[in-house]
Amino acid sequence: MQAYLVLLGVLLLGYFSHNSTVTYSSAFLLVLKLVLPHDKLLYFGAHGLNWGVILLTAAMLVPLATGAIGYHEIVDVVRSPEGIAAIVTGIIVALLGKWGVEVMTRDPQMVVSILVGTILGVIFLKGVPVGPMIASGILYVFMKGFHALFH
């Protein structure tokens, strides 16, 4: 019962803060919790992140699929300072994501705090909730630095 109340609370926070992403995600998860057996809900939890990344990546590749971005545009942007900065940023974010998955797997209790921070950022700062994995990666960097300095 507690899980339903927490999800309902998050749904209401999303609704009253006019954040449809949090509202729809909470409602979707409430429905899944109502209709799926516990093991299937755990399966969704274990694989949903990968499915979300696949869907997000596919959406980002639509301009390539439609021809809106072609070979010449790709070559031009890769040669520009902004394009090079974007490549470096992409590499850094990929590393942060990798480290974030490591933290989320190794220290699941940290996920709760990161999720609370993400929800607060989405609701009150109009952020986008793609941050838990990256936030975990940043936490990984902080923890490694802290460990190196004080141990």
Short mmCIF file of C-alpha atoms in Angstrom, two decimals:
data_model
loop_
_atom_site.label_atom_id
_atom_site.label_comp_id
_atom_site.label_asym_id
_atom_site.label_seq_id
_atom_site.Cartn_x
_atom_site.Cartn_y
_atom_site.Cartn_z
CA MET A 1 0.00 0.00 0.00
CA GLN A 2 2.87 2.37 0.81
CA ALA A 3 4.23 2.12 -2.75
CA TYR A 4 0.85 3.13 -4.17
CA LEU A 5 0.67 6.15 -1.88
CA VAL A 6 4.19 7.28 -2.77
CA LEU A 7 3.49 6.91 -6.50
CA LEU A 8 0.20 8.75 -6.09
CA GLY A 9 2.03 11.52 -4.22
CA VAL A 10 4.59 11.83 -7.03
CA LEU A 11 1.76 11.84 -9.58
CA LEU A 12 0.01 14.67 -7.72
CA LEU A 13 3.25 16.64 -7.41
CA GLY A 14 3.72 16.29 -11.15
CA TYR A 15 0.13 17.27 -11.87
CA PHE A 16 0.04 20.34 -9.64
CA SER A 17 3.44 21.51 -10.87
CA HIS A 18 2.21 21.09 -14.48
CA ASN A 19 4.95 18.57 -15.27
CA SER A 20 3.42 16.05 -17.62
CA THR A 21 6.54 13.84 -17.70
CA VAL A 22 6.36 13.12 -13.97
CA THR A 23 2.56 12.83 -14.07
CA TYR A 24 2.49 10.35 -16.97
CA SER A 25 5.43 8.33 -15.65
CA SER A 26 3.84 7.98 -12.22
CA ALA A 27 0.46 7.08 -13.70
CA PHE A 28 2.07 4.53 -16.02
CA LEU A 29 3.92 2.92 -13.13
CA LEU A 30 0.76 2.85 -11.00
CA VAL A 31 -1.04 1.00 -13.80
CA LEU A 32 1.88 -1.42 -14.20
CA LYS A 33 1.88 -2.05 -10.45
CA LEU A 34 -1.85 -2.77 -10.55
CA VAL A 35 -1.82 -5.14 -13.54
CA LEU A 36 1.59 -6.84 -13.50
CA PRO A 37 2.77 -9.52 -11.13
CA HIS A 38 5.67 -8.47 -8.91
CA ASP A 39 8.30 -10.38 -10.93
CA LYS A 40 7.21 -8.67 -14.17
CA LEU A 41 7.40 -5.28 -12.48
CA LEU A 42 10.95 -6.13 -11.41
CA TYR A 43 11.69 -7.17 -15.01
CA PHE A 44 10.46 -3.77 -16.20
CA GLY A 45 12.65 -2.10 -13.59
CA ALA A 46 15.68 -4.08 -14.72
CA HIS A 47 15.19 -3.49 -18.45
CA GLY A 48 13.13 -0.30 -18.71
CA LEU A 49 16.19 1.95 -18.65
CA ASN A 50 17.65 0.20 -21.68
CA TRP A 51 14.33 0.40 -23.52
CA GLY A 52 14.11 4.10 -22.71
CA VAL A 53 17.63 4.76 -23.99
CA ILE A 54 16.83 2.86 -27.19
CA LEU A 55 13.64 4.87 -27.70
CA LEU A 56 15.39 8.17 -26.94
CA THR A 57 18.26 7.34 -29.30
CA ALA A 58 15.85 6.34 -32.06
CA ALA A 59 13.98 9.64 -31.65
CA MET A 60 17.26 11.55 -31.90
CA LEU A 61 18.14 9.68 -35.12
CA VAL A 62 14.88 10.60 -36.88
CA PRO A 63 16.52 13.53 -38.77
CA LEU A 64 18.94 11.00 -40.30
CA ALA A 65 16.09 8.68 -41.23
CA THR A 66 14.05 11.47 -42.83
CA GLY A 67 17.00 12.90 -44.72
CA ALA A 68 16.84 16.22 -42.87
CA ILE A 69 20.49 15.63 -41.93
CA GLY A 70 22.73 14.07 -44.53
CA TYR A 71 26.37 13.21 -45.06
CA HIS A 72 27.45 16.79 -45.87
CA GLU A 73 25.81 18.25 -42.76
CA ILE A 74 27.49 15.61 -40.60
CA VAL A 75 30.93 16.32 -42.10
CA ASP A 76 30.44 20.09 -41.72
CA VAL A 77 29.41 19.90 -38.07
CA VAL A 78 32.23 17.49 -37.16
CA ARG A 79 34.75 19.95 -38.58
CA SER A 80 33.39 22.90 -36.59
CA PRO A 81 34.54 23.88 -33.08
CA GLU A 82 30.99 23.37 -31.82
CA GLY A 83 30.90 19.91 -33.39
CA ILE A 84 34.20 18.93 -31.79
CA ALA A 85 32.97 20.25 -28.42
CA ALA A 86 29.78 18.23 -28.89
CA ILE A 87 31.78 15.07 -29.58
CA VAL A 88 33.90 15.60 -26.45
CA THR A 89 30.76 16.31 -24.42
CA GLY A 90 29.15 13.15 -25.77
CA ILE A 91 32.18 11.12 -24.71
CA ILE A 92 32.12 12.64 -21.21
CA VAL A 93 28.38 12.04 -20.83
CA ALA A 94 28.78 8.43 -22.02
CA LEU A 95 31.44 7.90 -19.34
CA LEU A 96 29.25 9.53 -16.69
CA GLY A 97 26.38 7.28 -17.75
CA LYS A 98 28.61 4.20 -17.51
CA TRP A 99 29.80 5.20 -14.05
CA GLY A 100 26.24 6.09 -13.09
CA VAL A 101 25.03 2.61 -13.91
CA GLU A 102 27.88 1.27 -11.77
CA VAL A 103 26.83 3.42 -8.79
CA MET A 104 23.15 2.56 -9.25
CA THR A 105 24.00 -1.15 -9.25
CA ARG A 106 26.59 -1.08 -6.48
CA ASP A 107 24.84 1.39 -4.12
CA PRO A 108 21.10 1.10 -4.74
CA GLN A 109 20.38 3.16 -1.61
CA MET A 110 21.93 6.16 -3.39
CA VAL A 111 19.35 5.80 -6.16
CA VAL A 112 16.60 6.94 -3.79
CA SER A 113 18.34 10.25 -3.04
CA ILE A 114 19.20 10.76 -6.70
CA LEU A 115 15.61 10.06 -7.72
CA VAL A 116 14.28 12.50 -5.12
CA GLY A 117 16.70 15.14 -6.43
CA THR A 118 15.70 14.37 -10.01
CA ILE A 119 11.99 14.59 -9.19
CA LEU A 120 12.53 17.90 -7.38
CA GLY A 121 14.54 19.23 -10.33
CA VAL A 122 11.85 18.14 -12.79
CA ILE A 123 8.98 19.53 -10.76
CA PHE A 124 10.41 22.80 -9.48
CA LEU A 125 13.05 23.66 -12.09
CA LYS A 126 11.21 22.27 -15.15
CA GLY A 127 14.09 19.86 -15.74
CA VAL A 128 13.95 16.71 -17.83
CA PRO A 129 14.12 13.38 -15.99
CA VAL A 130 16.96 11.81 -17.92
CA GLY A 131 19.30 12.68 -15.11
CA PRO A 132 19.46 9.78 -12.63
CA MET A 133 22.10 7.88 -14.57
CA ILE A 134 24.19 10.99 -15.26
CA ALA A 135 23.69 12.21 -11.69
CA SER A 136 24.95 8.85 -10.47
CA GLY A 137 27.96 9.23 -12.75
CA ILE A 138 28.72 12.65 -11.31
CA LEU A 139 28.31 11.17 -7.84
CA TYR A 140 30.80 8.46 -8.88
CA VAL A 141 33.35 11.15 -9.83
CA PHE A 142 32.76 12.99 -6.53
CA MET A 143 33.08 9.78 -4.52
CA LYS A 144 36.31 8.79 -6.31
CA GLY A 145 37.74 12.27 -5.73
CA PHE A 146 36.66 12.28 -2.09
CA HIS A 147 38.15 8.82 -1.60
CA ALA A 148 41.43 9.87 -3.24
CA LEU A 149 41.69 12.99 -1.07
CA PHE A 150 40.78 11.50 2.28
CA HIS A 151 41.87 7.86 2.20
#
